[in-house]
Coordinates of C-alpha atoms in Angstrom, one line a residue:
Chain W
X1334 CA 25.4 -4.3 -2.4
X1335 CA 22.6 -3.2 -4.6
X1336 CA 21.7 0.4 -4.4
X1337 CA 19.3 2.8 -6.2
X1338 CA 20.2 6.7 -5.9
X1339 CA 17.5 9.8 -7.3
X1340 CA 17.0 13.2 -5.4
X1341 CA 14.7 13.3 -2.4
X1342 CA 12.7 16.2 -3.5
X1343 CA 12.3 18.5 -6.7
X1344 CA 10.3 21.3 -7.6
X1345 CA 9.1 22.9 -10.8
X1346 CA 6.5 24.9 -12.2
X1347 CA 3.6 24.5 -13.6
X1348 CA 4.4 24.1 -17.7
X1349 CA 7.7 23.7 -17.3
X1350 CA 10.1 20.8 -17.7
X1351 CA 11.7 18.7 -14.9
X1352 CA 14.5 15.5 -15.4
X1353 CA 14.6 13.1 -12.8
X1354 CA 17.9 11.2 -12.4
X1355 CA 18.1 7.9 -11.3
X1356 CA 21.6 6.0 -11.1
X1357 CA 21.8 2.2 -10.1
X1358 CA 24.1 0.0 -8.9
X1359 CA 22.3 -3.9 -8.8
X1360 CA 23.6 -7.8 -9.5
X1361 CA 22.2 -8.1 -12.8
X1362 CA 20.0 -5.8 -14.9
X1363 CA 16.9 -7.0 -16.7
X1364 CA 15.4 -3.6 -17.0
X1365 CA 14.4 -0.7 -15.6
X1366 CA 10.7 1.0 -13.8
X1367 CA 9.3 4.1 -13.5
X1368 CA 6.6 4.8 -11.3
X1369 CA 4.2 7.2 -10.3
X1370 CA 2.9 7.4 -6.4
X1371 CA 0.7 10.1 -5.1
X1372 CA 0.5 9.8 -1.8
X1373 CA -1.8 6.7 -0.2
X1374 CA -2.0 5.1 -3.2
X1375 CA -0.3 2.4 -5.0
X1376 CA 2.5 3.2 -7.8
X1377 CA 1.4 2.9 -11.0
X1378 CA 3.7 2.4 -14.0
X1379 CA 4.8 4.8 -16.1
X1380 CA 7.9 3.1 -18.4
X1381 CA 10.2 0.4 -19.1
X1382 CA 13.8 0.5 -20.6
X1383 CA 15.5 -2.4 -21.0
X1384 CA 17.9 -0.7 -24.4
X1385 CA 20.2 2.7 -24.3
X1386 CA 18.5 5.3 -25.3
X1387 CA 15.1 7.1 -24.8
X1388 CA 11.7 5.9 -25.0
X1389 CA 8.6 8.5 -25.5
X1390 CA 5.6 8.7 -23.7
X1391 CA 3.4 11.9 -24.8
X1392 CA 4.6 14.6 -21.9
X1393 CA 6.6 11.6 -20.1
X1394 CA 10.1 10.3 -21.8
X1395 CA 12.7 8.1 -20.1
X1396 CA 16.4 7.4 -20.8
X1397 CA 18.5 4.6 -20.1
X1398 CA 22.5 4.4 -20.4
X1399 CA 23.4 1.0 -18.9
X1400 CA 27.4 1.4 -19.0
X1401 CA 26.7 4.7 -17.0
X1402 CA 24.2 3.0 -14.9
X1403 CA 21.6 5.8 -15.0
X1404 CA 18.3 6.6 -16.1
X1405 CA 16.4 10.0 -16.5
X1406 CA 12.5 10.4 -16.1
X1407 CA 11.6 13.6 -18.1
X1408 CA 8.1 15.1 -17.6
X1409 CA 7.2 18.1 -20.1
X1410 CA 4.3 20.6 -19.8
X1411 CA 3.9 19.8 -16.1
X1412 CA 0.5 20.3 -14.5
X1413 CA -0.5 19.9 -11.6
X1414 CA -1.7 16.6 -10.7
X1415 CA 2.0 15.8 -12.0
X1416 CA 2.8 16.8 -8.3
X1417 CA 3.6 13.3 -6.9
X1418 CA 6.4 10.9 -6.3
X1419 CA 8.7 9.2 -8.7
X1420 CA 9.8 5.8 -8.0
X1421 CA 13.0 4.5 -9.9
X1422 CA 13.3 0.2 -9.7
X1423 CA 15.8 -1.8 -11.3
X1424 CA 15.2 -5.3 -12.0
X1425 CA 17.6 -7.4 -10.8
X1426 CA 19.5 -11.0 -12.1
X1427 CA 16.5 -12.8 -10.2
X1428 CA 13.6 -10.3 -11.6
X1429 CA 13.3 -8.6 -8.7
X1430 CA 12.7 -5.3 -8.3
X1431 CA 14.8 -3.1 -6.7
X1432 CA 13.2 0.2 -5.2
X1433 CA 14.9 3.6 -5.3
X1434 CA 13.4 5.6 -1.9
X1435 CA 11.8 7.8 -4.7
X1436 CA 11.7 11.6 -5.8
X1437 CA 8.7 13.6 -4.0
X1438 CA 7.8 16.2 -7.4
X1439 CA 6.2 19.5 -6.4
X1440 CA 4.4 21.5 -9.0
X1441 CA 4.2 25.5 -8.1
X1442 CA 1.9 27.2 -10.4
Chain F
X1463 CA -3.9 -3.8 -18.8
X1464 CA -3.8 -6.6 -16.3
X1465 CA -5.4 -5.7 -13.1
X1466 CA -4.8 -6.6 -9.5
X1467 CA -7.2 -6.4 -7.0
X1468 CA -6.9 -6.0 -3.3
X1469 CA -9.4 -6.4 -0.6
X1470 CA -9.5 -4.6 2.1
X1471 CA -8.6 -1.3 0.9
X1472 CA -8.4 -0.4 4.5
X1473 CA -9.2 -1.6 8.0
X1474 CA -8.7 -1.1 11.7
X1475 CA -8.1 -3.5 14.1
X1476 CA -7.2 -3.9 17.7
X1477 CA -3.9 -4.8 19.1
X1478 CA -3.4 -9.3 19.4
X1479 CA -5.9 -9.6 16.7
X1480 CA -5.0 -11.1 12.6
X1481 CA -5.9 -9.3 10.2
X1482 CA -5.7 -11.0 6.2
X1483 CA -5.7 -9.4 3.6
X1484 CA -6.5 -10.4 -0.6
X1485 CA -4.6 -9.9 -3.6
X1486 CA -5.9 -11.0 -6.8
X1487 CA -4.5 -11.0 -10.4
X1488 CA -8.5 -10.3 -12.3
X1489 CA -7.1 -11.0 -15.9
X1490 CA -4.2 -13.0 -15.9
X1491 CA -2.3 -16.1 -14.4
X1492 CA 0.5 -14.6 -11.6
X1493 CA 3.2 -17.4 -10.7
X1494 CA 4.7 -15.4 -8.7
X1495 CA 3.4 -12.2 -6.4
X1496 CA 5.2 -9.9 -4.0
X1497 CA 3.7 -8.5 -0.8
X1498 CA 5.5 -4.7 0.3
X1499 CA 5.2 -2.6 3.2
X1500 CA 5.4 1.3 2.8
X1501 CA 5.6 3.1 5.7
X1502 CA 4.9 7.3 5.7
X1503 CA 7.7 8.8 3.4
X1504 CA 9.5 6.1 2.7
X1505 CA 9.9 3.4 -0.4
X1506 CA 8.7 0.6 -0.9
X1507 CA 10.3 -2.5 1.3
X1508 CA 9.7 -6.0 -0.3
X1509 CA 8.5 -8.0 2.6
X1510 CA 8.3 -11.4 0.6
X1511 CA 8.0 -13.3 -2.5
X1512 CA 5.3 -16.3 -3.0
X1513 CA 5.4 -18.6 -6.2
X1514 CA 2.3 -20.8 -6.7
X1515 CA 2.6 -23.8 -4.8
X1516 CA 5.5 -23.0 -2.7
X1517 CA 6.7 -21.6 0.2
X1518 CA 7.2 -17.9 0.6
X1519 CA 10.7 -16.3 0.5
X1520 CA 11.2 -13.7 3.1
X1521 CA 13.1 -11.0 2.9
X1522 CA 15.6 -10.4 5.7
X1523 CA 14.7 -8.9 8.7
X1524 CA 10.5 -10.1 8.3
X1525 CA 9.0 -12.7 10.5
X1526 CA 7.7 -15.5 8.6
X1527 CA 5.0 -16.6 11.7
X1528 CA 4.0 -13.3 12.1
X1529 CA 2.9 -12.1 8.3
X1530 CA 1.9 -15.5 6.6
X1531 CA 1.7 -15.9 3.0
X1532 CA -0.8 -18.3 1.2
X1533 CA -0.4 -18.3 -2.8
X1534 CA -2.6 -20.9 -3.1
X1535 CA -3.8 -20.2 -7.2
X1536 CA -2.3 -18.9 -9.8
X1537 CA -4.8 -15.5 -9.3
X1538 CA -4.9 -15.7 -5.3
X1539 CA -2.8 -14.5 -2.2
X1540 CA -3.4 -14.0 0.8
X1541 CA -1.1 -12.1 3.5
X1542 CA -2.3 -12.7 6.9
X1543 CA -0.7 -10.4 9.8
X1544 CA -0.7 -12.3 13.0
X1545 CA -1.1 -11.0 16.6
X1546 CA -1.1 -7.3 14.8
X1547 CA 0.6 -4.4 17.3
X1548 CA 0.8 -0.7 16.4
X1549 CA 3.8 -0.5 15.0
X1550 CA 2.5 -3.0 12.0
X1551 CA 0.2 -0.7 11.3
X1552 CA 1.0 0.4 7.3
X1553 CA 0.1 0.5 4.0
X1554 CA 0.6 -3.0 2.8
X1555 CA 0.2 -3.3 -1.3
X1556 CA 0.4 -6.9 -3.2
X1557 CA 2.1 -7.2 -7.1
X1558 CA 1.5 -9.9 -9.6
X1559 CA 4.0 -10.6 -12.1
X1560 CA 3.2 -11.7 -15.6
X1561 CA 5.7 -13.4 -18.4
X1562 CA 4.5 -10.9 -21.9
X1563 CA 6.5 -12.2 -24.4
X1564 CA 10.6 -11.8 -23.0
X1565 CA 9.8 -9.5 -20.5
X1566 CA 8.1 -10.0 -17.0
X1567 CA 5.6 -6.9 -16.3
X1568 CA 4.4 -6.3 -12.7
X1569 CA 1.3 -4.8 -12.0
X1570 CA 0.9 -3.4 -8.3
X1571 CA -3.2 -3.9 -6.6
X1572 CA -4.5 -0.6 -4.5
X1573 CA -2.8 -1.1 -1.1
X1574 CA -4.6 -1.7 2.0
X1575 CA -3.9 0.5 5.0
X1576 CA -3.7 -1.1 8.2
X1577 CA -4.3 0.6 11.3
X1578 CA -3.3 -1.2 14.8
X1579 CA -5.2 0.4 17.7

């Protein structure tokens, strides 16, 4: 079966750094999603890896091994309105998006 | 960026009643849109597919008479829920998917919560 793991819930501070894993197990792989939720509104994208290795995004950087099967959201300098979930989605052989249940980030000051 | 659009953004209705609701693709041509269901605390559940043209796929487990699907343009869907009850009630959100170049990038629209009374 296809299956998406990352932590329920983290928690950092305010100016600090937090890495959110993701690891994937999915028929086929044509890339792979970050989101960002708050909560009642729709996710909004964040990055794409498709290669190994880590693409940079001002505070936001995410890192993709694909013969490990994992990925790793990292958010520098956190503020506040960081506090949010983090959605991990693989996309599949058919282009479809598989959805991990997400990470719920809270930012303490 | 490409925008989707989705209309309402949220509405109540009474129990036996349809409800349908909009998603557009403003900027760009979407062959194919998807149509999820959150629920509170939970991910995102893929309820179907719809290429332009064609039938909806379904995913398991969704009843095709009860949430209908129209994606009758290449910028138009509709998702219309049928004889609504309470527990439909949910945040329902639409994505349009666009070919850029080799890769397909899929833009989500607002979400529309629907409340079953």
């Amino acid at each position: 079966g296809q299956n998406i793991d990352q932590p329920t819930e983290m928690t950092a501070t305010e100016g600090a750094i937090v890495q959110i894993n993701c690891t994937y197990q999915t028929s086929g792989f044509n890339g792979l999603f970050w989101y960002q939720q708050h909560a009642g509104e729709a996710p909004t994208f964040l990055s794409y890896n498709v290669l190994d290795g880590l693409e940079e995004k001002g505070r936001f950087s995410s890192f993709l091994s694909r013969s490990k099967g994992y990925s790793y959201l990292l958010l520098k300098e956190l503020q506040m309105k960081d506090s949010a979930s983090y959605l991990c989605a693989v996309s599949d052989s058919n282009y479809q998006l598989i959805w991990g249940a997400g990470t719920k980030l809270i930012i303490k000051p | 960026g490409a925008v989707v659009s989705q209309h309402p953004s949220r509405v109540i209705c009474k129990s036996g009643t349809s409800v349908k609701i909009e998603c557009r693709s403003l900027d760009f041509q979407a062959t194919t849109m998807f149509w999820y269901r959150q629920f509170p605390k939970q991910s995102l559940m893929l309820m179907a597919t719809s290429n332009e043209g064609s039938k909806a796929t379904y995913e398991q487990g969704v009843e095709k008479d009860k949430f209908l699907i129209n994606h009758a343009s290449l910028t138009l869907s509709t998702l219309t829920v049928t004889s609504a009850h309470p527990e439909d009630s949910s945040f329902y959100i639409c994505s349009a998917r666009e070919l850029a170049g080799d890769v397909y990038e899929q833009y989500f629209g607002p979400g529309t919560r629907l409340t079953v009374t």
